[in-house]
C-alpha cells in the first residue's frame, strides 16, 4: 500500500507545491482546502489515486471531520499548510478576521497535530510539518501582530513537541517550516506586499520536504532569512520588534 500524505492548504502556494513534491516521491496525496475546483484540478494533474477532501479548517468540527474521514488511510505524513495573514494596525484590523486567523493558523494546527501525532506515536513512525513562518522567530511583528503571534505559537509548540519525541526515543518526526517571503497568493489575502525578494513556492517546498525527511526541526529555506533569524537572537527584544515594525509598516501600500 502506498504511503499517504495529507496536505492542508493544498489548493494554492506552498501546500500545493509540497503536494506535488510528495507525489513525485511516491506518496499518495490527500488534498485539503476549501476551494474544491482547485483541489480537483491538482488531483487530476497528480493522478487517479489522489483524494480530495473539502474542509474549512477554521471550524473545529471541520478538523475533527477531516481526521475521521482520513484516519484509516495509512497516513504517514501530515502537512499543516493552511493559513493566512492580515496587514494593519491592531487598533484598526477586523476582530472577526483575526479570530478566524487564530482558528486557522493555531487551533487547526493544534488539533490536527494532536490527533495524528497520537496515531503516529502508536505506530512509531510518521512525519508532521507545521508551516509556520520566519515571523514566528521574530518575537513580535507590528502591523501584522496577530499573524506573527500565531506563527510564534506554531513554532514554539512544534519545537517543544519535537523535544518530547526526541526524549521518548520516538521515530516520529515533527518540524516547523519557517520561510520568509514566498511568492504565493498570501499577499493578496493579507493585503500586503513584500519588502524583499520572495522565493518561489516550488523552491520553498523542495527545501522543506528535503529538510523534513532529513529530520530537521526548524527549516528556514533561504540564506537571507537564516541570517536574519540568526541575527535577531543578538538584538534585545524591544529593539528587534521596533526594527520589524519599521520593515512591516512599509508593506501597507499593496
Ligand atoms: N507566502 C509567504 O510569504 C509565507 C511565508 C511564511 C509562511 N507562510 C505560510 O504558508 C502557509 C501557506 O500559505 P501560502 O503562502 O501558500 O498562501 P496561499 O497561496 O494563500 O495558500 C493558503 C492556503 O491555505 C488554505 N486555507 C486558508 N484558510 C483555510 C481554511 N479556513 N480552511 C482550509 N484551508 C484554508 C487556502 O485554501 P482555500 O482558500 O482553498 O481554502 C490555500 O490553499 C500559510 O500558513 C502561511 O502563513 C507563507
PDB file of C-alpha atoms and ligand atoms in Angstrom:
ATOM      1  CA  UNK A   1       0.000   0.000   0.000  1.00  0.00           C
ATOM      2  CA  UNK A   2       1.396   3.429  -0.998  1.00  0.00           C
ATOM      3  CA  UNK A   3       2.358   5.762   1.823  1.00  0.00           C
ATOM      4  CA  UNK A   4      -0.167   8.547   2.096  1.00  0.00           C
ATOM      5  CA  UNK A   5       0.308  12.246   2.812  1.00  0.00           C
ATOM      6  CA  UNK A   6      -2.420  14.611   3.989  1.00  0.00           C
ATOM      7  CA  UNK A   7      -1.821  18.221   2.962  1.00  0.00           C
ATOM      8  CA  UNK A   8      -3.988  21.105   4.174  1.00  0.00           C
ATOM      9  CA  UNK A   9      -3.796  24.323   2.165  1.00  0.00           C
ATOM     10  CA  UNK A  10      -3.213  22.236  -0.964  1.00  0.00           C
ATOM     11  CA  UNK A  11      -5.248  24.490  -3.272  1.00  0.00           C
ATOM     12  CA  UNK A  12      -2.514  27.128  -3.551  1.00  0.00           C
ATOM     13  CA  UNK A  13       1.058  28.208  -2.895  1.00  0.00           C
ATOM     14  CA  UNK A  14       3.293  26.251  -0.539  1.00  0.00           C
ATOM     15  CA  UNK A  15       0.788  23.463   0.240  1.00  0.00           C
ATOM     16  CA  UNK A  16       0.149  22.862  -3.440  1.00  0.00           C
ATOM     17  CA  UNK A  17       3.888  22.613  -4.217  1.00  0.00           C
ATOM     18  CA  UNK A  18       4.525  20.332  -1.244  1.00  0.00           C
ATOM     19  CA  UNK A  19       1.769  18.027  -2.529  1.00  0.00           C
ATOM     20  CA  UNK A  20       3.427  17.916  -5.939  1.00  0.00           C
ATOM     21  CA  UNK A  21       6.805  17.191  -4.354  1.00  0.00           C
ATOM     22  CA  UNK A  22       5.458  14.379  -2.161  1.00  0.00           C
ATOM     23  CA  UNK A  23       3.587  12.870  -5.098  1.00  0.00           C
ATOM     24  CA  UNK A  24       6.814  12.820  -7.114  1.00  0.00           C
ATOM     25  CA  UNK A  25       8.411  10.921  -4.218  1.00  0.00           C
ATOM     26  CA  UNK A  26       5.791   8.180  -4.487  1.00  0.00           C
ATOM     27  CA  UNK A  27       3.290   9.372  -1.883  1.00  0.00           C
ATOM     28  CA  UNK A  28      -0.439   9.088  -2.448  1.00  0.00           C
ATOM     29  CA  UNK A  29      -1.825  12.543  -1.620  1.00  0.00           C
ATOM     30  CA  UNK A  30      -4.990  13.634   0.153  1.00  0.00           C
ATOM     31  CA  UNK A  31      -5.569  17.280  -0.709  1.00  0.00           C
ATOM     32  CA  UNK A  32      -7.493  19.529   1.654  1.00  0.00           C
ATOM     33  CA  UNK A  33      -8.713  23.144   1.401  1.00  0.00           C
ATOM     34  CA  UNK A  34     -11.999  24.996   0.813  1.00  0.00           C
ATOM     35  CA  UNK A  35     -11.758  25.586  -2.966  1.00  0.00           C
ATOM     36  CA  UNK A  36     -12.846  22.264  -4.445  1.00  0.00           C
ATOM     37  CA  UNK A  37     -12.240  23.240  -8.079  1.00  0.00           C
ATOM     38  CA  UNK A  38      -8.572  23.959  -7.330  1.00  0.00           C
ATOM     39  CA  UNK A  39      -8.141  20.697  -5.456  1.00  0.00           C
ATOM     40  CA  UNK A  40      -9.837  18.674  -8.194  1.00  0.00           C
ATOM     41  CA  UNK A  41      -7.610  20.266 -10.825  1.00  0.00           C
ATOM     42  CA  UNK A  42      -4.474  19.397  -8.835  1.00  0.00           C
ATOM     43  CA  UNK A  43      -5.753  15.871  -8.198  1.00  0.00           C
ATOM     44  CA  UNK A  44      -6.171  15.410 -11.958  1.00  0.00           C
ATOM     45  CA  UNK A  45      -2.625  16.671 -12.524  1.00  0.00           C
ATOM     46  CA  UNK A  46      -1.208  14.309  -9.921  1.00  0.00           C
ATOM     47  CA  UNK A  47      -3.037  11.088 -10.773  1.00  0.00           C
ATOM     48  CA  UNK A  48      -6.088   8.951 -10.181  1.00  0.00           C
ATOM     49  CA  UNK A  49      -5.177   7.770  -6.726  1.00  0.00           C
ATOM     50  CA  UNK A  50      -5.218  11.310  -5.311  1.00  0.00           C
ATOM     51  CA  UNK A  51      -8.101  12.135  -2.995  1.00  0.00           C
ATOM     52  CA  UNK A  52      -9.770  15.492  -2.394  1.00  0.00           C
ATOM     53  CA  UNK A  53     -11.353  16.415   0.935  1.00  0.00           C
ATOM     54  CA  UNK A  54     -13.005  19.831   1.019  1.00  0.00           C
ATOM     55  CA  UNK A  55     -12.692  21.238   4.506  1.00  0.00           C
ATOM     56  CA  UNK A  56     -12.741  24.565   6.321  1.00  0.00           C
ATOM     57  CA  UNK A  57     -10.106  24.024   9.000  1.00  0.00           C
ATOM     58  CA  UNK A  58     -11.075  27.269  10.769  1.00  0.00           C
ATOM     59  CA  UNK A  59     -14.032  25.263  12.117  1.00  0.00           C
ATOM     60  CA  UNK A  60     -13.073  22.892  14.947  1.00  0.00           C
ATOM     61  CA  UNK A  61     -15.657  20.409  13.727  1.00  0.00           C
ATOM     62  CA  UNK A  62     -14.122  20.637  10.252  1.00  0.00           C
ATOM     63  CA  UNK A  63     -10.806  19.442  11.684  1.00  0.00           C
ATOM     64  CA  UNK A  64     -12.440  16.583  13.607  1.00  0.00           C
ATOM     65  CA  UNK A  65     -14.409  15.542  10.496  1.00  0.00           C
ATOM     66  CA  UNK A  66     -11.270  15.687   8.363  1.00  0.00           C
ATOM     67  CA  UNK A  67      -9.486  13.369  10.773  1.00  0.00           C
ATOM     68  CA  UNK A  68     -12.421  10.924  10.830  1.00  0.00           C
ATOM     69  CA  UNK A  69     -12.560  10.875   7.025  1.00  0.00           C
ATOM     70  CA  UNK A  70      -8.892  10.004   6.531  1.00  0.00           C
ATOM     71  CA  UNK A  71      -7.664   8.279   9.698  1.00  0.00           C
ATOM     72  CA  UNK A  72      -7.833   4.783   8.172  1.00  0.00           C
ATOM     73  CA  UNK A  73      -5.855   5.779   5.081  1.00  0.00           C
ATOM     74  CA  UNK A  74      -2.361   4.820   6.257  1.00  0.00           C
ATOM     75  CA  UNK A  75      -1.316   8.462   6.636  1.00  0.00           C
ATOM     76  CA  UNK A  76       2.436   8.722   7.117  1.00  0.00           C
ATOM     77  CA  UNK A  77       2.882  12.446   6.514  1.00  0.00           C
ATOM     78  CA  UNK A  78       0.781  15.385   7.688  1.00  0.00           C
ATOM     79  CA  UNK A  79       1.453  18.835   6.256  1.00  0.00           C
ATOM     80  CA  UNK A  80      -0.377  21.669   8.028  1.00  0.00           C
ATOM     81  CA  UNK A  81      -0.029  24.401   5.402  1.00  0.00           C
ATOM     82  CA  UNK A  82      -3.455  26.109   5.538  1.00  0.00           C
ATOM     83  CA  UNK A  83      -3.085  29.633   6.872  1.00  0.00           C
ATOM     84  CA  UNK A  84      -3.301  33.314   6.111  1.00  0.00           C
ATOM     85  CA  UNK A  85      -2.186  36.761   7.302  1.00  0.00           C
ATOM     86  CA  UNK A  86      -3.700  40.200   7.757  1.00  0.00           C
ATOM     87  CA  UNK A  87      -1.968  43.551   7.480  1.00  0.00           C
ATOM     88  CA  UNK A  88      -2.923  46.574   9.558  1.00  0.00           C
ATOM     89  CA  UNK A  89      -2.748  48.368  12.899  1.00  0.00           C
ATOM     90  CA  UNK A  90      -4.115  46.240  15.721  1.00  0.00           C
ATOM     91  CA  UNK A  91      -6.496  49.071  16.652  1.00  0.00           C
ATOM     92  CA  UNK A  92      -7.963  49.020  13.141  1.00  0.00           C
ATOM     93  CA  UNK A  93      -7.966  45.403  11.934  1.00  0.00           C
ATOM     94  CA  UNK A  94     -11.200  43.426  11.989  1.00  0.00           C
ATOM     95  CA  UNK A  95     -11.617  41.275  15.088  1.00  0.00           C
ATOM     96  CA  UNK A  96     -13.623  38.518  13.375  1.00  0.00           C
ATOM     97  CA  UNK A  97     -10.971  38.121  10.680  1.00  0.00           C
ATOM     98  CA  UNK A  98      -8.261  37.840  13.332  1.00  0.00           C
ATOM     99  CA  UNK A  99     -10.238  35.265  15.283  1.00  0.00           C
ATOM    100  CA  UNK A 100     -10.636  33.259  12.052  1.00  0.00           C
ATOM    101  CA  UNK A 101      -6.874  33.551  11.613  1.00  0.00           C
ATOM    102  CA  UNK A 102      -6.263  32.222  15.104  1.00  0.00           C
ATOM    103  CA  UNK A 103      -8.667  29.341  14.379  1.00  0.00           C
ATOM    104  CA  UNK A 104      -6.870  28.528  11.109  1.00  0.00           C
ATOM    105  CA  UNK A 105      -3.222  29.228  11.956  1.00  0.00           C
ATOM    106  CA  UNK A 106      -3.286  27.988  15.559  1.00  0.00           C
ATOM    107  CA  UNK A 107      -6.315  25.912  16.571  1.00  0.00           C
ATOM    108  CA  UNK A 108      -6.479  23.792  13.405  1.00  0.00           C
ATOM    109  CA  UNK A 109      -2.731  23.111  13.527  1.00  0.00           C
ATOM    110  CA  UNK A 110      -3.036  22.190  17.207  1.00  0.00           C
ATOM    111  CA  UNK A 111      -5.987  19.827  16.695  1.00  0.00           C
ATOM    112  CA  UNK A 112      -4.584  18.039  13.639  1.00  0.00           C
ATOM    113  CA  UNK A 113      -1.107  17.739  15.151  1.00  0.00           C
ATOM    114  CA  UNK A 114      -2.581  16.245  18.316  1.00  0.00           C
ATOM    115  CA  UNK A 115      -4.867  13.738  16.583  1.00  0.00           C
ATOM    116  CA  UNK A 116      -2.345  12.489  14.035  1.00  0.00           C
ATOM    117  CA  UNK A 117       0.582  12.516  16.451  1.00  0.00           C
ATOM    118  CA  UNK A 118      -1.283  10.070  18.691  1.00  0.00           C
ATOM    119  CA  UNK A 119      -1.670   7.679  15.739  1.00  0.00           C
ATOM    120  CA  UNK A 120       1.895   8.217  14.575  1.00  0.00           C
ATOM    121  CA  UNK A 121       3.400   7.593  18.019  1.00  0.00           C
ATOM    122  CA  UNK A 122       1.296   4.417  18.398  1.00  0.00           C
ATOM    123  CA  UNK A 123       2.873   3.142  15.139  1.00  0.00           C
ATOM    124  CA  UNK A 124       6.239   4.758  15.971  1.00  0.00           C
ATOM    125  CA  UNK A 125       6.507   6.302  12.508  1.00  0.00           C
ATOM    126  CA  UNK A 126       5.364   9.389  10.649  1.00  0.00           C
ATOM    127  CA  UNK A 127       6.242  12.965   9.796  1.00  0.00           C
ATOM    128  CA  UNK A 128       4.423  16.196  10.610  1.00  0.00           C
ATOM    129  CA  UNK A 129       5.315  19.533   9.063  1.00  0.00           C
ATOM    130  CA  UNK A 130       3.693  22.634  10.508  1.00  0.00           C
ATOM    131  CA  UNK A 131       4.036  25.552   8.129  1.00  0.00           C
ATOM    132  CA  UNK A 132       4.899  28.422  10.477  1.00  0.00           C
ATOM    133  CA  UNK A 133       6.921  31.388   9.199  1.00  0.00           C
ATOM    134  CA  UNK A 134      10.090  33.332   9.890  1.00  0.00           C
ATOM    135  CA  UNK A 135       7.516  35.686  11.502  1.00  0.00           C
ATOM    136  CA  UNK A 136       7.340  33.066  14.249  1.00  0.00           C
ATOM    137  CA  UNK A 137      11.014  33.595  15.075  1.00  0.00           C
ATOM    138  CA  UNK A 138      10.892  37.388  15.430  1.00  0.00           C
ATOM    139  CA  UNK A 139       9.313  37.950  18.878  1.00  0.00           C
ATOM    140  CA  UNK A 140       6.520  40.202  17.604  1.00  0.00           C
ATOM    141  CA  UNK A 141       5.579  41.922  14.329  1.00  0.00           C
ATOM    142  CA  UNK A 142       3.862  45.323  14.494  1.00  0.00           C
ATOM    143  CA  UNK A 143       1.248  45.845  11.720  1.00  0.00           C
ATOM    144  CA  UNK A 144       0.829  42.073  11.369  1.00  0.00           C
ATOM    145  CA  UNK A 145       0.689  41.438  15.098  1.00  0.00           C
ATOM    146  CA  UNK A 146      -1.841  38.592  15.159  1.00  0.00           C
ATOM    147  CA  UNK A 147      -0.148  36.818  12.271  1.00  0.00           C
ATOM    148  CA  UNK A 148       3.310  36.991  13.897  1.00  0.00           C
ATOM    149  CA  UNK A 149       1.877  35.828  17.227  1.00  0.00           C
ATOM    150  CA  UNK A 150       0.056  32.932  15.557  1.00  0.00           C
ATOM    151  CA  UNK A 151       3.249  31.749  13.905  1.00  0.00           C
ATOM    152  CA  UNK A 152       5.222  32.066  17.162  1.00  0.00           C
ATOM    153  CA  UNK A 153       2.663  29.690  18.698  1.00  0.00           C
ATOM    154  CA  UNK A 154       3.155  27.166  15.898  1.00  0.00           C
ATOM    155  CA  UNK A 155       6.946  27.372  16.064  1.00  0.00           C
ATOM    156  CA  UNK A 156       7.074  27.088  19.864  1.00  0.00           C
ATOM    157  CA  UNK A 157       4.571  24.231  20.019  1.00  0.00           C
ATOM    158  CA  UNK A 158       6.387  22.323  17.286  1.00  0.00           C
ATOM    159  CA  UNK A 159       9.835  22.729  18.851  1.00  0.00           C
ATOM    160  CA  UNK A 160       8.553  21.638  22.267  1.00  0.00           C
ATOM    161  CA  UNK A 161       6.765  18.568  20.899  1.00  0.00           C
ATOM    162  CA  UNK A 162       9.851  17.704  18.838  1.00  0.00           C
ATOM    163  CA  UNK A 163      11.890  17.686  22.044  1.00  0.00           C
ATOM    164  CA  UNK A 164       9.363  15.437  23.788  1.00  0.00           C
ATOM    165  CA  UNK A 165       9.509  12.984  20.874  1.00  0.00           C
ATOM    166  CA  UNK A 166      13.301  13.027  20.984  1.00  0.00           C
ATOM    167  CA  UNK A 167      13.300  12.291  24.732  1.00  0.00           C
ATOM    168  CA  UNK A 168      10.878   9.403  24.097  1.00  0.00           C
ATOM    169  CA  UNK A 169      13.302   7.976  21.521  1.00  0.00           C
ATOM    170  CA  UNK A 170      10.449   8.137  19.003  1.00  0.00           C
ATOM    171  CA  UNK A 171      10.842   7.604  15.267  1.00  0.00           C
ATOM    172  CA  UNK A 172       8.111  10.176  14.680  1.00  0.00           C
ATOM    173  CA  UNK A 173       9.421  13.495  13.424  1.00  0.00           C
ATOM    174  CA  UNK A 174       7.781  16.924  13.679  1.00  0.00           C
ATOM    175  CA  UNK A 175       9.143  20.116  12.164  1.00  0.00           C
ATOM    176  CA  UNK A 176       8.293  23.782  11.657  1.00  0.00           C
ATOM    177  CA  UNK A 177       8.774  25.349   8.243  1.00  0.00           C
ATOM    178  CA  UNK A 178       9.770  28.995   8.751  1.00  0.00           C
ATOM    179  CA  UNK A 179      10.092  30.731   5.387  1.00  0.00           C
ATOM    180  CA  UNK A 180      10.471  34.423   4.750  1.00  0.00           C
ATOM    181  CA  UNK A 181       8.592  35.863   1.750  1.00  0.00           C
ATOM    182  CA  UNK A 182       7.332  33.246  -0.717  1.00  0.00           C
ATOM    183  CA  UNK A 183       5.600  34.111  -3.970  1.00  0.00           C
ATOM    184  CA  UNK A 184       2.040  32.758  -3.457  1.00  0.00           C
ATOM    185  CA  UNK A 185      -1.454  34.209  -3.016  1.00  0.00           C
ATOM    186  CA  UNK A 186      -0.515  35.178   0.559  1.00  0.00           C
ATOM    187  CA  UNK A 187      -0.123  38.925  -0.149  1.00  0.00           C
ATOM    188  CA  UNK A 188      -3.476  39.220  -1.925  1.00  0.00           C
ATOM    189  CA  UNK A 189      -5.216  37.618   1.042  1.00  0.00           C
ATOM    190  CA  UNK A 190      -3.259  39.586   3.668  1.00  0.00           C
ATOM    191  CA  UNK A 191      -3.477  42.949   1.890  1.00  0.00           C
ATOM    192  CA  UNK A 192       0.275  43.493   1.892  1.00  0.00           C
ATOM    193  CA  UNK A 193       3.398  43.303  -0.266  1.00  0.00           C
ATOM    194  CA  UNK A 194       6.911  42.027   0.393  1.00  0.00           C
ATOM    195  CA  UNK A 195       9.822  44.342   1.201  1.00  0.00           C
ATOM    196  CA  UNK A 196      12.431  41.855  -0.047  1.00  0.00           C
ATOM    197  CA  UNK A 197      12.587  39.467  -2.983  1.00  0.00           C
ATOM    198  CA  UNK A 198      10.410  36.399  -2.491  1.00  0.00           C
ATOM    199  CA  UNK A 199      11.491  32.817  -3.167  1.00  0.00           C
ATOM    200  CA  UNK A 200       9.261  30.598  -5.312  1.00  0.00           C
ATOM    201  CA  UNK A 201       6.787  28.234  -3.703  1.00  0.00           C
ATOM    202  CA  UNK A 202       8.484  25.357  -5.505  1.00  0.00           C
ATOM    203  CA  UNK A 203      11.935  26.203  -4.120  1.00  0.00           C
ATOM    204  CA  UNK A 204      10.472  26.665  -0.635  1.00  0.00           C
ATOM    205  CA  UNK A 205       8.648  23.346  -0.812  1.00  0.00           C
ATOM    206  CA  UNK A 206      11.605  21.398  -2.184  1.00  0.00           C
ATOM    207  CA  UNK A 207      13.843  22.630   0.662  1.00  0.00           C
ATOM    208  CA  UNK A 208      11.040  21.999   3.170  1.00  0.00           C
ATOM    209  CA  UNK A 209      10.363  18.387   2.175  1.00  0.00           C
ATOM    210  CA  UNK A 210      14.073  17.591   1.994  1.00  0.00           C
ATOM    211  CA  UNK A 211      14.573  19.120   5.459  1.00  0.00           C
ATOM    212  CA  UNK A 212      11.627  17.216   6.899  1.00  0.00           C
ATOM    213  CA  UNK A 213      12.935  13.844   5.712  1.00  0.00           C
ATOM    214  CA  UNK A 214      16.422  14.818   6.944  1.00  0.00           C
ATOM    215  CA  UNK A 215      14.712  15.294  10.341  1.00  0.00           C
ATOM    216  CA  UNK A 216      15.447  18.994  10.772  1.00  0.00           C
ATOM    217  CA  UNK A 217      13.246  20.630  13.427  1.00  0.00           C
ATOM    218  CA  UNK A 218      13.181  24.237  12.175  1.00  0.00           C
ATOM    219  CA  UNK A 219      13.517  24.685   8.430  1.00  0.00           C
ATOM    220  CA  UNK A 220      14.359  28.161   7.113  1.00  0.00           C
ATOM    221  CA  UNK A 221      14.563  27.858   3.327  1.00  0.00           C
ATOM    222  CA  UNK A 222      16.602  30.906   2.265  1.00  0.00           C
ATOM    223  CA  UNK A 223      20.051  32.099   3.321  1.00  0.00           C
ATOM    224  CA  UNK A 224      18.824  35.684   3.802  1.00  0.00           C
ATOM    225  CA  UNK A 225      16.156  34.589   6.278  1.00  0.00           C
ATOM    226  CA  UNK A 226      18.599  32.222   8.023  1.00  0.00           C
ATOM    227  CA  UNK A 227      20.935  35.166   8.577  1.00  0.00           C
ATOM    228  CA  UNK A 228      18.059  37.431   9.694  1.00  0.00           C
ATOM    229  CA  UNK A 229      16.776  34.793  12.127  1.00  0.00           C
ATOM    230  CA  UNK A 230      20.295  34.244  13.497  1.00  0.00           C
ATOM    231  CA  UNK A 231      20.978  37.981  13.848  1.00  0.00           C
ATOM    232  CA  UNK A 232      17.628  38.532  15.592  1.00  0.00           C
ATOM    233  CA  UNK A 233      18.851  36.441  18.533  1.00  0.00           C
ATOM    234  CA  UNK A 234      21.602  39.010  19.173  1.00  0.00           C
ATOM    235  CA  UNK A 235      19.271  42.011  19.399  1.00  0.00           C
ATOM    236  CA  UNK A 236      17.253  42.964  22.529  1.00  0.00           C
ATOM    237  CA  UNK A 237      13.552  42.215  22.063  1.00  0.00           C
ATOM    238  CA  UNK A 238      12.356  45.830  22.208  1.00  0.00           C
ATOM    239  CA  UNK A 239      14.807  46.840  19.502  1.00  0.00           C
ATOM    240  CA  UNK A 240      14.001  43.806  17.363  1.00  0.00           C
ATOM    241  CA  UNK A 241      10.250  44.488  17.493  1.00  0.00           C
ATOM    242  CA  UNK A 242      10.862  48.135  16.566  1.00  0.00           C
ATOM    243  CA  UNK A 243      13.030  47.080  13.600  1.00  0.00           C
ATOM    244  CA  UNK A 244      10.436  44.535  12.441  1.00  0.00           C
ATOM    245  CA  UNK A 245       7.738  47.207  12.787  1.00  0.00           C
ATOM    246  CA  UNK A 246       9.692  49.611  10.575  1.00  0.00           C
ATOM    247  CA  UNK A 247      10.006  46.952   7.860  1.00  0.00           C
ATOM    248  CA  UNK A 248       6.351  45.921   8.216  1.00  0.00           C
ATOM    249  CA  UNK A 249       4.971  49.474   8.119  1.00  0.00           C
ATOM    250  CA  UNK A 250       6.320  49.907   4.572  1.00  0.00           C
ATOM    251  CA  UNK A 251       4.273  46.949   3.343  1.00  0.00           C
ATOM    252  CA  UNK A 252       0.876  48.584   3.587  1.00  0.00           C
ATOM    253  CA  UNK A 253       0.573  50.174   0.146  1.00  0.00           C
ATOM    254  CA  UNK A 254      -0.338  46.861  -1.523  1.00  0.00           C
TER     255      UNK A 254
HETATM  256  N1  LIG B   1       3.802  33.282   1.292  1.00  0.00           N
HETATM  257  C1  LIG B   1       4.614  33.627   2.269  1.00  0.00           C
HETATM  258  O1  LIG B   1       5.381  34.583   2.162  1.00  0.00           O
HETATM  259  C2  LIG B   1       4.647  32.815   3.540  1.00  0.00           C
HETATM  260  C3  LIG B   1       5.749  32.957   4.375  1.00  0.00           C
HETATM  261  C4  LIG B   1       5.801  32.230   5.549  1.00  0.00           C
HETATM  262  C5  LIG B   1       4.771  31.363   5.875  1.00  0.00           C
HETATM  263  N2  LIG B   1       3.690  31.244   5.047  1.00  0.00           N
HETATM  264  C6  LIG B   1       2.619  30.328   5.444  1.00  0.00           C
HETATM  265  O2  LIG B   1       2.498  29.331   4.448  1.00  0.00           O
HETATM  266  C7  LIG B   1       1.186  28.774   4.525  1.00  0.00           C
HETATM  267  C8  LIG B   1       0.625  28.682   3.124  1.00  0.00           C
HETATM  268  O3  LIG B   1       0.438  29.998   2.623  1.00  0.00           O
HETATM  269  P1  LIG B   1       0.776  30.404   1.131  1.00  0.00           P
HETATM  270  O4  LIG B   1       1.844  31.403   1.159  1.00  0.00           O
HETATM  271  O5  LIG B   1       0.951  29.202   0.300  1.00  0.00           O
HETATM  272  O6  LIG B   1      -0.569  31.219   0.774  1.00  0.00           O
HETATM  273  P2  LIG B   1      -1.757  30.914  -0.218  1.00  0.00           P
HETATM  274  O7  LIG B   1      -1.255  30.750  -1.597  1.00  0.00           O
HETATM  275  O8  LIG B   1      -2.758  31.976   0.055  1.00  0.00           O
HETATM  276  O9  LIG B   1      -2.320  29.498   0.293  1.00  0.00           O
HETATM  277  C9  LIG B   1      -3.031  29.396   1.505  1.00  0.00           C
HETATM  278  C10 LIG B   1      -3.700  28.043   1.548  1.00  0.00           C
HETATM  279  O10 LIG B   1      -4.390  27.907   2.813  1.00  0.00           O
HETATM  280  C11 LIG B   1      -5.706  27.454   2.556  1.00  0.00           C
HETATM  281  N3  LIG B   1      -6.621  27.900   3.588  1.00  0.00           N
HETATM  282  C12 LIG B   1      -6.744  29.147   4.118  1.00  0.00           C
HETATM  283  N4  LIG B   1      -7.746  29.180   5.010  1.00  0.00           N
HETATM  284  C13 LIG B   1      -8.264  27.916   5.060  1.00  0.00           C
HETATM  285  C14 LIG B   1      -9.314  27.316   5.794  1.00  0.00           C
HETATM  286  N5  LIG B   1     -10.067  28.018   6.657  1.00  0.00           N
HETATM  287  N6  LIG B   1      -9.582  26.002   5.596  1.00  0.00           N
HETATM  288  C15 LIG B   1      -8.837  25.290   4.726  1.00  0.00           C
HETATM  289  N7  LIG B   1      -7.823  25.798   4.002  1.00  0.00           N
HETATM  290  C16 LIG B   1      -7.545  27.103   4.159  1.00  0.00           C
HETATM  291  C17 LIG B   1      -6.059  28.040   1.187  1.00  0.00           C
HETATM  292  O11 LIG B   1      -7.073  27.266   0.554  1.00  0.00           O
HETATM  293  P3  LIG B   1      -8.584  27.708   0.291  1.00  0.00           P
HETATM  294  O12 LIG B   1      -8.624  29.198   0.190  1.00  0.00           O
HETATM  295  O13 LIG B   1      -8.941  26.995  -0.973  1.00  0.00           O
HETATM  296  O14 LIG B   1      -9.328  27.164   1.469  1.00  0.00           O
HETATM  297  C18 LIG B   1      -4.733  27.863   0.451  1.00  0.00           C
HETATM  298  O15 LIG B   1      -4.646  26.555  -0.065  1.00  0.00           O
HETATM  299  C19 LIG B   1       0.384  29.677   5.456  1.00  0.00           C
HETATM  300  O16 LIG B   1       0.292  29.046   6.719  1.00  0.00           O
HETATM  301  C20 LIG B   1       1.238  30.927   5.550  1.00  0.00           C
HETATM  302  O17 LIG B   1       1.059  31.612   6.765  1.00  0.00           O
HETATM  303  C21 LIG B   1       3.614  31.944   3.887  1.00  0.00           C
END
